[in-house]
Every structure is written in C-alpha cells, then in structure tokens.
Short mmCIF file of C-alpha atoms and ligand atoms in Angstrom, two decimals:
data_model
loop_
_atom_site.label_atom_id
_atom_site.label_comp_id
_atom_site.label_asym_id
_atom_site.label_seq_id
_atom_site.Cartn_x
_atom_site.Cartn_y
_atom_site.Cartn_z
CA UNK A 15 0.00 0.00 0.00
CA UNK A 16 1.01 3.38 -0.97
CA UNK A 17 0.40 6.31 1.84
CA UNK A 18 1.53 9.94 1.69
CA UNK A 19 1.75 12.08 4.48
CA UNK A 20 1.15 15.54 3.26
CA UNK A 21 0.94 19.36 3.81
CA UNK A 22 2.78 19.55 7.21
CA UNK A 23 5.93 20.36 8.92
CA UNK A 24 8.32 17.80 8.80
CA UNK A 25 10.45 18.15 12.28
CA UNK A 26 13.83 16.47 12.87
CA UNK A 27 17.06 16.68 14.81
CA UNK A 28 18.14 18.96 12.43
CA UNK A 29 15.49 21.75 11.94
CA UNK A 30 11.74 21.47 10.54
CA UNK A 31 10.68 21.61 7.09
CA UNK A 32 7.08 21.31 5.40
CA UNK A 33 7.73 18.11 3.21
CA UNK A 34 5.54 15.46 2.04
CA UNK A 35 5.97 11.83 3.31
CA UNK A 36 6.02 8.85 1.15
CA UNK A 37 5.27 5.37 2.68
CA UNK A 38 5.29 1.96 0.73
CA UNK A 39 4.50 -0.58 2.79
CA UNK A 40 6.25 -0.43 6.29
CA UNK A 41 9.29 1.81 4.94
CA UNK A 42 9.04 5.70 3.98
CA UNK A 43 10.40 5.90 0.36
CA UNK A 44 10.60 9.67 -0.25
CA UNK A 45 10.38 12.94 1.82
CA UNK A 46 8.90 15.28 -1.23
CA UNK A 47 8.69 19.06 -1.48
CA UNK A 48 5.64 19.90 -1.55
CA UNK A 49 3.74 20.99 -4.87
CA UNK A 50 7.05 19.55 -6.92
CA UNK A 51 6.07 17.38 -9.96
CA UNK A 52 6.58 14.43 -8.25
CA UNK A 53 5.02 15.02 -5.15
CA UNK A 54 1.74 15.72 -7.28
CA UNK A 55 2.70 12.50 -9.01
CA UNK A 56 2.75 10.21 -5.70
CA UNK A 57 -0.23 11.68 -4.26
CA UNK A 58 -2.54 10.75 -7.25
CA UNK A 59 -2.20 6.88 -6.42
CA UNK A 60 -1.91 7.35 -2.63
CA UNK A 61 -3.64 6.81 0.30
CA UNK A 62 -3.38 10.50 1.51
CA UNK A 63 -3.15 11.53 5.49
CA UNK A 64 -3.78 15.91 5.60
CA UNK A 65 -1.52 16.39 8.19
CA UNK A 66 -1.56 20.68 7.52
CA UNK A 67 -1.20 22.71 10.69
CA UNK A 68 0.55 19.73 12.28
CA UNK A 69 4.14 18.33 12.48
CA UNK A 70 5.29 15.55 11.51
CA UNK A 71 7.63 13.90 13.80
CA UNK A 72 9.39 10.50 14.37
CA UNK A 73 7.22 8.05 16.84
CA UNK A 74 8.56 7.99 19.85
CA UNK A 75 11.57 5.52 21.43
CA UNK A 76 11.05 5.32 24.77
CA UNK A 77 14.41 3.19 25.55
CA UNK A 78 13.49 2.65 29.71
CA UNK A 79 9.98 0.99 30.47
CA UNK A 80 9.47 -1.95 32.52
CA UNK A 81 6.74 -3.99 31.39
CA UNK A 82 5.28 -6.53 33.75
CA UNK A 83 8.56 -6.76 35.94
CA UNK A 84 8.31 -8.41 39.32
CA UNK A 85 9.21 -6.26 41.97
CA UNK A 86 8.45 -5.86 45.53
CA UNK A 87 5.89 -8.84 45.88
CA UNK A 88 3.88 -7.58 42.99
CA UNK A 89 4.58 -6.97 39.39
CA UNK A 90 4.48 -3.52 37.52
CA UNK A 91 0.92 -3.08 36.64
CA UNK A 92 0.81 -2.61 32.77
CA UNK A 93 1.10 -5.93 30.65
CA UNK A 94 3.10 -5.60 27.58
CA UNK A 95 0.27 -5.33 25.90
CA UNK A 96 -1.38 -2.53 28.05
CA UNK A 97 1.90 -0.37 27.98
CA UNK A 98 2.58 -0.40 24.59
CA UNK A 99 -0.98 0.55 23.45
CA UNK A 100 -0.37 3.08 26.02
CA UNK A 101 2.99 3.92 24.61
CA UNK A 102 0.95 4.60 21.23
CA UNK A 103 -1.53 6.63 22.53
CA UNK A 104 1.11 9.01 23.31
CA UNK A 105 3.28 9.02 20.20
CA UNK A 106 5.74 6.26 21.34
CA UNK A 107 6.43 3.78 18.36
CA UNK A 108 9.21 1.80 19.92
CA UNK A 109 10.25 0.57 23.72
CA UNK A 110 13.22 -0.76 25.06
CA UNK A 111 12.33 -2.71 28.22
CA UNK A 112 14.51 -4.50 30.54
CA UNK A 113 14.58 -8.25 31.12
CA UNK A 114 15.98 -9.00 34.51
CA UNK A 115 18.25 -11.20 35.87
CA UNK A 116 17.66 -11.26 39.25
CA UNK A 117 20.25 -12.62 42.12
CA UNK A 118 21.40 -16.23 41.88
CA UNK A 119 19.23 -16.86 38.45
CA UNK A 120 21.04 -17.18 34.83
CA UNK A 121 20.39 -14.70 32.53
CA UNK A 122 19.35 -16.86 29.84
CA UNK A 123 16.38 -18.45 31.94
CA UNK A 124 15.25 -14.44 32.58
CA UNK A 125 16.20 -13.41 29.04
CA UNK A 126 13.36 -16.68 27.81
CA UNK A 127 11.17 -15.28 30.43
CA UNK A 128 11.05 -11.59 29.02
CA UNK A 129 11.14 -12.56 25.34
CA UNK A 130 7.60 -14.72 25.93
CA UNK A 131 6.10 -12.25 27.79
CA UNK A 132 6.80 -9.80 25.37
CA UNK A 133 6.22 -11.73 21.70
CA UNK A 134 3.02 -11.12 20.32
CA UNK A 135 1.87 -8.88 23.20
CA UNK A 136 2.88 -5.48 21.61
CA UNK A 137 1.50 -3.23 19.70
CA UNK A 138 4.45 -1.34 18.97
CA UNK A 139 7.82 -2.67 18.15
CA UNK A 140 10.49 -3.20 21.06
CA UNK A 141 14.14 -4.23 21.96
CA UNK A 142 15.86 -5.57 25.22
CA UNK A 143 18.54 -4.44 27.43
CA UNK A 144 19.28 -6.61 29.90
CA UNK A 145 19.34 -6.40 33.57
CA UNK A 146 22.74 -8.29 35.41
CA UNK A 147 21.35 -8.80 38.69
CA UNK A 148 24.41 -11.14 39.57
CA UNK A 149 27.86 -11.18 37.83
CA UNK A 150 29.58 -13.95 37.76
CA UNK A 151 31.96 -15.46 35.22
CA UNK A 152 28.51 -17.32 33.37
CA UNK A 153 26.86 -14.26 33.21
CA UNK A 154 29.79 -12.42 31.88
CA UNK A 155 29.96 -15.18 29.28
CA UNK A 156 26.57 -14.49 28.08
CA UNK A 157 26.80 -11.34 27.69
CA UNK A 158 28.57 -11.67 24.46
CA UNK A 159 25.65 -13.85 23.37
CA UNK A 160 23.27 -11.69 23.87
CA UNK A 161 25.32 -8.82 21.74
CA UNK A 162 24.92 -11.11 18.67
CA UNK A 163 20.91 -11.66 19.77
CA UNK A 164 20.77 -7.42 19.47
CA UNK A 165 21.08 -6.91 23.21
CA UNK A 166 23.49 -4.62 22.95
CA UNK A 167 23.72 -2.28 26.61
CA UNK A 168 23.31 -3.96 29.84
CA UNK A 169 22.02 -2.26 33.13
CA UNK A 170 23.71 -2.67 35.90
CA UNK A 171 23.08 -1.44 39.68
CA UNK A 172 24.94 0.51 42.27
CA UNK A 173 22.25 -0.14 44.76
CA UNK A 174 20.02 -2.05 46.38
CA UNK A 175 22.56 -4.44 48.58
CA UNK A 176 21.92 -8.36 48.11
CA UNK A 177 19.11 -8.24 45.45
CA UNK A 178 20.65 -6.14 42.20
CA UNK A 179 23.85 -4.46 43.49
CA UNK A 180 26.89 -5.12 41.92
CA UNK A 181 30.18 -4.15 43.55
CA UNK A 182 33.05 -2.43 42.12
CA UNK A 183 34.75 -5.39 41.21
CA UNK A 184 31.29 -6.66 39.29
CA UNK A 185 31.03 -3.48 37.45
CA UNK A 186 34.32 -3.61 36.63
CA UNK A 187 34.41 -6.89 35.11
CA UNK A 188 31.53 -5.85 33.36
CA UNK A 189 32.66 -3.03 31.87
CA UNK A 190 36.08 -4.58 30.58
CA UNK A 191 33.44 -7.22 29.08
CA UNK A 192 31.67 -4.52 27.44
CA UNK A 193 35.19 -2.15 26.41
CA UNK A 194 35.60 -6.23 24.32
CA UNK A 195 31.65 -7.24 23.20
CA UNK A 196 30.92 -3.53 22.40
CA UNK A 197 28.07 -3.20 24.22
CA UNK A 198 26.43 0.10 26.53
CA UNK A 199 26.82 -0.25 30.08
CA UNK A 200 23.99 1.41 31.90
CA UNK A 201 24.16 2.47 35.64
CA UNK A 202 21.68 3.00 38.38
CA UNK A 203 24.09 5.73 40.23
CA UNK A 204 23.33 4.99 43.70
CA UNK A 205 24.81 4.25 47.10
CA UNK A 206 22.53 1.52 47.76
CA UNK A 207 24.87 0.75 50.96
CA UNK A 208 24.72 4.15 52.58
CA UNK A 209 21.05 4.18 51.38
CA UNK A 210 19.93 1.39 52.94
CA UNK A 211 21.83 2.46 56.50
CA UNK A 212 19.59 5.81 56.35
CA UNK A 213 16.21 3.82 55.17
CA UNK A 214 17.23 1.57 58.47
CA UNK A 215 17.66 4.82 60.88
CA UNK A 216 14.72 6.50 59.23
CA UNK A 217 12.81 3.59 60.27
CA UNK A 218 14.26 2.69 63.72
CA UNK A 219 13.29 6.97 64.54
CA UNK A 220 9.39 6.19 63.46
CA UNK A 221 9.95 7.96 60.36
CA UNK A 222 8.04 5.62 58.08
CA UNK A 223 5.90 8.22 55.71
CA UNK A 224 6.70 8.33 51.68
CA UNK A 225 8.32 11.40 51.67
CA UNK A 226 11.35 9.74 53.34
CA UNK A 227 12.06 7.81 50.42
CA UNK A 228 13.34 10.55 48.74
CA UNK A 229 15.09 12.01 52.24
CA UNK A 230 17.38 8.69 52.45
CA UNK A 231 18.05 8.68 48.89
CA UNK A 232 20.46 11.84 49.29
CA UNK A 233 21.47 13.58 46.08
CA UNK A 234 24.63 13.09 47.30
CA UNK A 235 24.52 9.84 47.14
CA UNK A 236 23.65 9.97 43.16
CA UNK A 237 26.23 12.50 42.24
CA UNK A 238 29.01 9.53 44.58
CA UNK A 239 27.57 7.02 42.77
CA UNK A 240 28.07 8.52 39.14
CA UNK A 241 31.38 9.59 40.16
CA UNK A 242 32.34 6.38 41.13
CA UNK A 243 30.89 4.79 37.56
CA UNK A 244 32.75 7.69 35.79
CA UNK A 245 35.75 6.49 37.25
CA UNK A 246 35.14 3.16 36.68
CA UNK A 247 34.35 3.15 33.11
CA UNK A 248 37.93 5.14 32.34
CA UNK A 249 39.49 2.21 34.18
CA UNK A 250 37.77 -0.27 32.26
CA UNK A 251 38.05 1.92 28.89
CA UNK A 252 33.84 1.21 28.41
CA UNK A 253 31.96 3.52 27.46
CA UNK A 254 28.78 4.53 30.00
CA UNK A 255 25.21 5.82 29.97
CA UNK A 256 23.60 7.14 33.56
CA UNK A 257 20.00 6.05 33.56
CA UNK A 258 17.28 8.08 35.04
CA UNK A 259 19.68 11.08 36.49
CA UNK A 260 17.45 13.17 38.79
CA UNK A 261 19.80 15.99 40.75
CA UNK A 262 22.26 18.54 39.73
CA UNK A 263 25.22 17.26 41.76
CA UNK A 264 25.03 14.36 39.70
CA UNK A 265 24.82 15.98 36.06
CA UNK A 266 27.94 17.88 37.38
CA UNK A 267 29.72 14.74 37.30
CA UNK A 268 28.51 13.86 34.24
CA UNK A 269 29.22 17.02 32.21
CA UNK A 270 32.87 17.07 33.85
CA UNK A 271 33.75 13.75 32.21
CA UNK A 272 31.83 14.57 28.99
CA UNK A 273 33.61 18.03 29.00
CA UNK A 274 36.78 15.72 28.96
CA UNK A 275 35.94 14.01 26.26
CA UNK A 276 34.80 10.64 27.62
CA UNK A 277 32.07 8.53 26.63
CA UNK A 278 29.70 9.21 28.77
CA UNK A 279 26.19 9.93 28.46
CA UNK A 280 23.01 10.43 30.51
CA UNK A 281 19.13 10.26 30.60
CA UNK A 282 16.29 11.89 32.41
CA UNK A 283 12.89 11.41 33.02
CA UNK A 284 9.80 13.84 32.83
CA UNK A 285 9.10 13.02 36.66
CA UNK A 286 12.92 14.64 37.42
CA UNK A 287 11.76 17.86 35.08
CA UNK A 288 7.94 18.66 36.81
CA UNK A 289 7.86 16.89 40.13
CA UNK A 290 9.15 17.52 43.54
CA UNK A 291 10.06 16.38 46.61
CA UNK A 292 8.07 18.91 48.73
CA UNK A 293 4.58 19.03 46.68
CA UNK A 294 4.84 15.18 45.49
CA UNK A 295 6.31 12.50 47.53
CA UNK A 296 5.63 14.75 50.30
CA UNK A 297 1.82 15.03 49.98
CA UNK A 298 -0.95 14.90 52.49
CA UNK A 299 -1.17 11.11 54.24
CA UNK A 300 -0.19 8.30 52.25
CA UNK A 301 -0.53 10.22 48.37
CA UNK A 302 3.66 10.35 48.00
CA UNK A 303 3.47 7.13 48.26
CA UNK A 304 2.37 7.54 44.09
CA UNK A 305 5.43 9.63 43.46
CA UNK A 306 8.12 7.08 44.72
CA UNK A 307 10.20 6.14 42.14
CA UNK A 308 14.68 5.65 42.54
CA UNK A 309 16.07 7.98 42.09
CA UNK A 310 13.74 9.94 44.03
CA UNK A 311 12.13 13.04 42.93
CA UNK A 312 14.37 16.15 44.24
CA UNK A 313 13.73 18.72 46.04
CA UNK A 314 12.11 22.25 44.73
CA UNK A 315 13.85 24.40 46.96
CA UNK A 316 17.59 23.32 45.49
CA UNK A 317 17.63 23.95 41.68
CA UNK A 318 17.81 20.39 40.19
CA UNK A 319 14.43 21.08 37.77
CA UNK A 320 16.44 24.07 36.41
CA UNK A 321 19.68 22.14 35.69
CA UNK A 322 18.05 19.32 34.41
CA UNK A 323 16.64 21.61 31.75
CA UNK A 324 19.92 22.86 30.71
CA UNK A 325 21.67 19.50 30.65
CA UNK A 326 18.93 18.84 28.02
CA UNK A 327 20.15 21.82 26.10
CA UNK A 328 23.58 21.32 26.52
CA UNK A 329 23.49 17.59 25.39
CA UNK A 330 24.98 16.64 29.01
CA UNK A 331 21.34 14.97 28.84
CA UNK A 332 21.34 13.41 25.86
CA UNK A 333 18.00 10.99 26.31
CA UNK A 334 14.64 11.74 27.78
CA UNK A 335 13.17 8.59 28.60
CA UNK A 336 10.11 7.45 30.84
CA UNK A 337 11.68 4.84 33.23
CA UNK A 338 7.79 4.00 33.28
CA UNK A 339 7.14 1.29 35.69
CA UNK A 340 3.31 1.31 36.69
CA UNK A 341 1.86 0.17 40.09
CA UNK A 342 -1.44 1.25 41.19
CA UNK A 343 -2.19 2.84 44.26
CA UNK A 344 -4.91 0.33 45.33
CA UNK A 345 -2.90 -2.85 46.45
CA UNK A 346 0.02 -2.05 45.30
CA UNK A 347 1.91 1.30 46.76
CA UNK A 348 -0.20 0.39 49.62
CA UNK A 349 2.33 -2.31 50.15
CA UNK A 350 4.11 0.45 52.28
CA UNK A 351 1.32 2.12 53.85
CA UNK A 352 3.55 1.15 57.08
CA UNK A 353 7.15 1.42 56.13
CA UNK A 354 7.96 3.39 53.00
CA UNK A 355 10.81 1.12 51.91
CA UNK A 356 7.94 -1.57 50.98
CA UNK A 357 6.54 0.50 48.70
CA UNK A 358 6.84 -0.72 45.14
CA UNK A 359 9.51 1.71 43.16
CA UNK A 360 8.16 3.74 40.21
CA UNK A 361 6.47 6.05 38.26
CA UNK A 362 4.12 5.07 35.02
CA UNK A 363 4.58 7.67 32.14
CA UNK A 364 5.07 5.86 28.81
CA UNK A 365 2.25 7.78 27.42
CA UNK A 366 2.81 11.37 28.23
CA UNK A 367 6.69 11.77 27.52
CA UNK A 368 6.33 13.59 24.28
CA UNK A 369 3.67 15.87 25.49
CA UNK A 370 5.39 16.27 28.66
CA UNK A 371 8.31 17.06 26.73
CA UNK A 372 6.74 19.37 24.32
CA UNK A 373 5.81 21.88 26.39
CA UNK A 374 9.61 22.37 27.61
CA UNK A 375 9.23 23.50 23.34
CA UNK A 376 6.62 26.07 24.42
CA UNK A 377 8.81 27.53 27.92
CA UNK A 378 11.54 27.81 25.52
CA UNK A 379 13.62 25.35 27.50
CA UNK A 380 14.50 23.50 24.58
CA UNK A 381 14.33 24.06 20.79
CA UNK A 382 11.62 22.01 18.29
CA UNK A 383 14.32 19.80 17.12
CA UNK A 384 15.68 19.42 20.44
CA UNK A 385 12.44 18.10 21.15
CA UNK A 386 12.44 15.21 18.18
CA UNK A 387 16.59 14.49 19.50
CA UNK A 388 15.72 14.01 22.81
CA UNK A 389 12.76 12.09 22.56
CA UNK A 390 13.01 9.70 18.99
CA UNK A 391 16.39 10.56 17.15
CA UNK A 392 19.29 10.14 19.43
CA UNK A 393 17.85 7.44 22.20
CA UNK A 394 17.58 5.68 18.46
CA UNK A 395 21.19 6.50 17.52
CA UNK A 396 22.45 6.09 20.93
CA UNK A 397 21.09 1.85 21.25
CA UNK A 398 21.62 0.81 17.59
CA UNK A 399 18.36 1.26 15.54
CA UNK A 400 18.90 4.22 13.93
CA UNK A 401 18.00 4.94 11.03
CA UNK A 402 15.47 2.46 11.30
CA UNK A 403 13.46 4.26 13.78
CA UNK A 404 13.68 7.94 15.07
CA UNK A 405 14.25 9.12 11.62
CA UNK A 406 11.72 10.13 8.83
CA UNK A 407 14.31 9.48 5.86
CA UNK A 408 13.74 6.82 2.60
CA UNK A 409 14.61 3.61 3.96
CA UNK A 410 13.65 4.18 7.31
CA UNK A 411 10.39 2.51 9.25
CA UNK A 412 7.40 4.52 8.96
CA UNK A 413 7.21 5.21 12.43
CA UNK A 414 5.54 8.53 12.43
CA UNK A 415 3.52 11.33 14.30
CA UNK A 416 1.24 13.88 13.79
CA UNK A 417 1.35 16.18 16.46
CA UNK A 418 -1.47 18.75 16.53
CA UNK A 419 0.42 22.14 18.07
CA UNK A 420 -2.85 23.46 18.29
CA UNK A 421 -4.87 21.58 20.49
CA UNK A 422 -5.01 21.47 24.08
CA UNK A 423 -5.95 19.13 27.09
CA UNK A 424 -5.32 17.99 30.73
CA UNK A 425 -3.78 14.81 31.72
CA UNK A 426 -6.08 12.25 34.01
CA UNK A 427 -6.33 8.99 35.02
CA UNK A 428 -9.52 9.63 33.78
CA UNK A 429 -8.20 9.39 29.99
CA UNK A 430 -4.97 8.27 29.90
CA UNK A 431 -4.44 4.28 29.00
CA UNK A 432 -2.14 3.04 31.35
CA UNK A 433 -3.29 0.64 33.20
CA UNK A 434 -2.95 2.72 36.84
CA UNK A 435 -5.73 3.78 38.54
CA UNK A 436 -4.31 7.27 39.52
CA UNK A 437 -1.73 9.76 36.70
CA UNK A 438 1.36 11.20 38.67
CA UNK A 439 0.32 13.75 36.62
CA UNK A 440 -3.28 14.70 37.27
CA UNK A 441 -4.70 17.89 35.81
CA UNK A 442 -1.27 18.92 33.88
CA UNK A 443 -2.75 21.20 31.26
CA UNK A 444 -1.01 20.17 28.17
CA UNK A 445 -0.91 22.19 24.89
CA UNK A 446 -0.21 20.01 21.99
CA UNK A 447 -1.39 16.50 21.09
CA UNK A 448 -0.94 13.09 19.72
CA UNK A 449 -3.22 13.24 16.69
CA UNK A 450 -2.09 10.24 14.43
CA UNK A 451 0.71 7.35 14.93
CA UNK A 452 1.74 5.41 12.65
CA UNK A 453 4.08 2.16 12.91
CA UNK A 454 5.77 0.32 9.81
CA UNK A 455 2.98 2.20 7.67
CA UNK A 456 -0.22 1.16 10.23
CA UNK A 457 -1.93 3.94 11.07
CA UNK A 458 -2.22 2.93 15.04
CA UNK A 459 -3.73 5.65 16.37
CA UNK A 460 -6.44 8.72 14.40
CA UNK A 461 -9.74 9.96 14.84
CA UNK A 462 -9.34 9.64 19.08
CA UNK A 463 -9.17 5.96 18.17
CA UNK A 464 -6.74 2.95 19.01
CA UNK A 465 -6.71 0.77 15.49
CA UNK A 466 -3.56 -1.43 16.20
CA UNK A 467 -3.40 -4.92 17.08
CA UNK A 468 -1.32 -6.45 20.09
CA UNK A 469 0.34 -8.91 17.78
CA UNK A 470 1.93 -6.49 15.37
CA UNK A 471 5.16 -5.17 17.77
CA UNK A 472 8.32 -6.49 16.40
CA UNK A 473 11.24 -7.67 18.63
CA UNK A 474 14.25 -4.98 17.26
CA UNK A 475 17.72 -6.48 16.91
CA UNK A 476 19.71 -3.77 17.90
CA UNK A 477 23.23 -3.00 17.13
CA UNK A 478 25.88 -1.53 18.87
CA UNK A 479 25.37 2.01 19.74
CA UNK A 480 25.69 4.47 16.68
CA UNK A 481 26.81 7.39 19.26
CA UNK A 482 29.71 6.98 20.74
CA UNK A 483 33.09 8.29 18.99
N1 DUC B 506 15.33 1.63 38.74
C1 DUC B 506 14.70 1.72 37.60
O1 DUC B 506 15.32 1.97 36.58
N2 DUC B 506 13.39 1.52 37.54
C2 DUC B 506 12.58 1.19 38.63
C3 DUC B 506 13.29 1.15 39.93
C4 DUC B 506 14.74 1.36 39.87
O2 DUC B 506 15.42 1.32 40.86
ZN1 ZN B 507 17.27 2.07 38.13
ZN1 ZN B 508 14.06 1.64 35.29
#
C-alpha cells in the first residue's frame, strides 16, 4: 500500500521543514517538497493523510519501560500489551524494556522469560537491554551472546545491597566485558549501601511516611555514585550511559567527564523535570506514596528542575526517557502504607513523555528539534536502531507522528491508557497533542481511536550504539 503524508511540517534533529511523506508498505520511500512534480505524481495513487497545521515527527523511542517486571511482591501493573498501546496513545512507536536477571538466576532463563512475555503482546515494536542482577563469570559469558541476539547495553546497579547491586569489582568486570563485546553499560548511580543504613535509621526513629524515600536517597549519594561509575568506566576503557539522572550534583559529574571528552552519556525522566520532593512525595497522608520512584524526585527548593533543563540543552542529557514502571495505588503502593521502603519503586509515564516534553518547546527550554533528539532521534542512535526508527528518511520505518500544536488538554487517570488507577500527573494542562501514529505504515492511532493490534510489535535487533566516537 502506498500512503503519503502531506501538507505539514516535517520536524527532525536537524530543523523542521514542510515536506511530504512517502510510505510503501512499512518503509518511507521519499520525503517530497511539496507541490514539486513528483510530489503531485505520488499523491494521485496514494492513500493521503492531511496532516496541515501539524508536524510531523518521528514516533517515539522510549528506551526505559518496565513492562510486567516483578518487583516488591507484585509486578508492575501494565502488561506488555497494556503499555505499549499506552505507549501509542502518546506518540511512542518503539520501547526498550529491561529483562531481569535477578540474584542467583542465569540470565538466559530471565532473558526466555522476558522474550515470551513480550512476543506477540505489543503493539508497537520493542528491543531488550538486559538487567545483570548477579555477575559472575557465566553471566559475563553471556553477555557476548546476547550482543549477537541485538542486546546490545546492559544495566547494571549501584544499589540495592543483596538483590541487584553489583560491587566495584562486578562493574568492573563488566565493563572490561563490554570495552571487548561492544556493548552500553547502563548504571543505576546509587549508594545503595549508605542508602539502605539511612532507610534503616529512618525507620528505627518512626519515620516511616513516603516522603522519606526521597530524604534517604540523598542527592549526594547519586552524584558519589556517578562519580564512582565515571571512574570506573575510564578504568575499564567502556563507554557509560547514567539512567534516570534526577539531581544537579550528579549531572555535574557527568558534564565534567563529557567536558573531557569521555564517553559518557546520561538520561532523564519527565518526573525529574515537573515533580518535587516537597509538593509530590511529600503530599498529604499516604498520596507520596504515588510519586516514589529511585532515584527519588528532588527537592524544589535546590535547583535540580532548572539544571536538568539545561543538561537537556547542553546535550549533558542526551535521552529523555520514561523509566515507566506502573503500580497502582490500590494494592500495590499500599504495600508500604507502614514502612515506605515496601513500597513498590516507580512512576508510570510511557504515554505522556512527548507531550510532557513538548511543552519544555513552548517555555523555551528547549528548541523544536531538540524536542524530536531528545525524545526519537538520538535514544535511536544512541542503542543501535537508527535509522530504522527515530528518523523520517527513505529507507527508514514509517514510524511517524502527527502532532497537533494546536490543540489542548489535561492529563487524568480519567483518559490516559495506562493501566494505573491514579496519573502522577493529574490535571497537567497540556498544549499540543498526539493526533495520528503510525508504525511500519499502520496507522495505530487517528480519529481519538486505538486501530492497532497487540500482535503487530516487532522484537528490534539492535546494534551496537551508533553514538559513541
Ligand atoms: N530503577 C529503575 O530503573 N526503575 C525502577 C526502579 C529502579 O530502581
Ligand atoms: Zn534504576
Ligand atoms: Zn528503570
């Protein structure tokens, strides 16, 4: 089937054009000037989508969601299935989740366990990291496996003592593994150890609320952390990628090493950008509880929302993702109603990242293109699928998005898709929407309406990273 894409602004990394777009099939074949000979020529025998007054924009890559992960004595409320129709609703055309290999288990066994959760669950395609719960010389092994089965970057944690934590001497073996397979090594920058003795005194003192989640979790103890992974990374010549980087002590660290040169890279979140310490995971009673998520949310009255925005403009953040991992308040955060270290870790978002996003395009935090970078183009680039997705170029998927600039709405549980049964962002008045998605050439998502199918996500085979020097 033939499909063109006309009349509207065409918006990439680079700047923002009004082009037609040309789909056969699941590929785009042409980006067209518009009114040229052959533009007129294509649109005769096309399917057309009017997309005037709108930009057109690469769907989404969301490359940090966690999809029915078991944590905490529950599991992460959206299904594959649920998140990435979710993930579609809001203009995200590709995920990258994270199987995990928990402590004691083989990574294979986990790996088989994520890939048949995930296989013809989505509707929108997706790729693996993988989680190294517990290095050891088979799991080092495998790694280089799992490099040739497009696994290509591996997460691996600074905290959280005897159930994900590696120690220096893990990490570092890790990393020298990656500096050989090529691979990404990813790094929840935390001192789980020093965390843990605080969560333990917090306790002991009766101090049990949400809120001091994000008290024990010091920002100090995220800026150590990604010092100590800087550090560690030059010793074991790998290159490194912070994940969900939440303070300003900690993007300090990483724009020093960037600044000198080295391959290191960082992502935030939307949560780290619009939600605080004080107003969030401090609210009234037991509500925080809905805001916990590690690294915490910060505190308003340092100025970690402000830096955060400039890392995204001076590519010290070079990724925004979601880190969405969903647990609803009924049953589930209420797992902590009497100690807050019980309660389940996270923060669902998958759907609202590019609107979330978009209106740092209307504060004039970041540029329009900035916007696409952050959000499709370079979290693409940076895990080895560009230019199949996060591009709008011939040859590449036709992952695409109309986003209507002039429309306007408020975020709710009440319309959102995730399957939560509260929005940590309730009554966010958003300017800008998801009109139409598109993924491989299948319009998803039009007319208000989901049209996909849960069986059409593709498992990505990923390469190496396409970012680092
Ligand atoms: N880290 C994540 O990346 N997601 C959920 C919880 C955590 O610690
Ligand atoms: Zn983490
Ligand atoms: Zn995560």
């Amino acid at each position: 089937m033939t499909t063109m894409i006309t009349g509207g602004t065409v918006v990439s990394a680079t700047g923002a054009t009004l082009a037609d777009v040309l789909i056969e099939g699941e590929k785009i074949v042409a980006v067209l000037s518009p009114g040229s000979s052959i533009a007129q020529a294509a649109k005769d025998s096309a399917e057309v989508i009017d997309a005037t007054g709108k930009y057109v924009i690469p769907g989404g890559v969301d490359v940090h969601t966690h999809m029915e992960l078991p944590t905490s004595g529950t599991q992460s409320s959206d299904t594959f299935e649920s998140g990435t129709i979710a993930a579609a609703w809001g203009g995200t055309t590709t995920i990258v989740d994270f199987p995990t290999q928990s402590y004691g288990r083989n990574v294979r066994e986990c790996l088989d366990e994520w890939h048949a959760k995930a296989e013809g669950n989505c509707a929108i395609d997706y790729g693996f990291h993988m989680i190294l719960g517990d290095v050891n010389d088979a799991s080092l092994a495998e790694m280089d496996n799992l490099v040739d089965e497009g696994i290509s970057s591996f997460k691996l944690f600074m905290a959280y003592p005897g159930v994900l934590m590696s120690d220096d001497r893990q990490i570092l073996q890790a990393m020298q593994q990656c500096a050989e397979n090529g691979a990404l090594v990813m790094m929840h920058a935390e001192n789980g150890i020093a965390i843990d003795l605080l969560a333990e005194q917090a306790v002991a003192r009766g101090e049990t609320a949400p809120v001091n989640h994000g008290l024990v979790r010091r920002h100090e103890l995220e800026s150590e952390a990604t010092h100590r992974a800087i550090k560690l990374a030059k010793v074991g010549e790998a290159p490194l990628y912070i994940v969900h980087l939440s303070a300003s002590g900690a993007l300090e660290e990483v724009a020093r090493a960037r600044h000198d040169g080295a391959n290191v890279f960082a992502e935030t979140c939307p949560q780290y950008l619009y939600l605080s310490l004080e107003e969030h995971l401090g609210a009234e009673g037991f509500e925080g509880a809905k805001y916990v998520c590690s690294t915490p949310l910060r505190s308003s009255h340092e100025h970690h929302h402000a830096d955060l925005w400039k890392g995204l403009r001076a590519n010290d953040l070079s990724v925004v993702s979601t880190d969405h991992c969903p647990f609803c308040f009924k049953d589930q955060k209420e797992l902590g109603a009497e100690d807050f270290r019980a309660i389940p870790n996270g923060i669902g978002g998958v759907e609202h990242r590019i609107d979330l996003i978009y209106q740092g395009v209307l504060a004039g935090e970041i540029s329009l293109p900035r916007w696409v970078e952050l959000c499709a183009t370079t979290p693409a680039r940076m895990f080895g699928m560009y230019p199949q997705k996060g591009s709008i170029s011939p040859g590449a998927d036709a992952d695409i998005v109309l986003y209507d600039p002039e429309a306007s709405w408020t975020i709710s549980v009440d319309n959102h898709h995730m399957n939560m049964d509260y929005s940590a962002y309730e009554g966010f008045e958003i300017q800008g929407k998801v009109d139409t998605v598109l993924s491989r050439g299948n319009v998803i998502v039009s007319n208000d309406t989901f049209h996909g199918a849960s069986s059409h996500g593709k498992y990505i085979k990923r390469s190496l990273s396409q970012y680092l020097v």
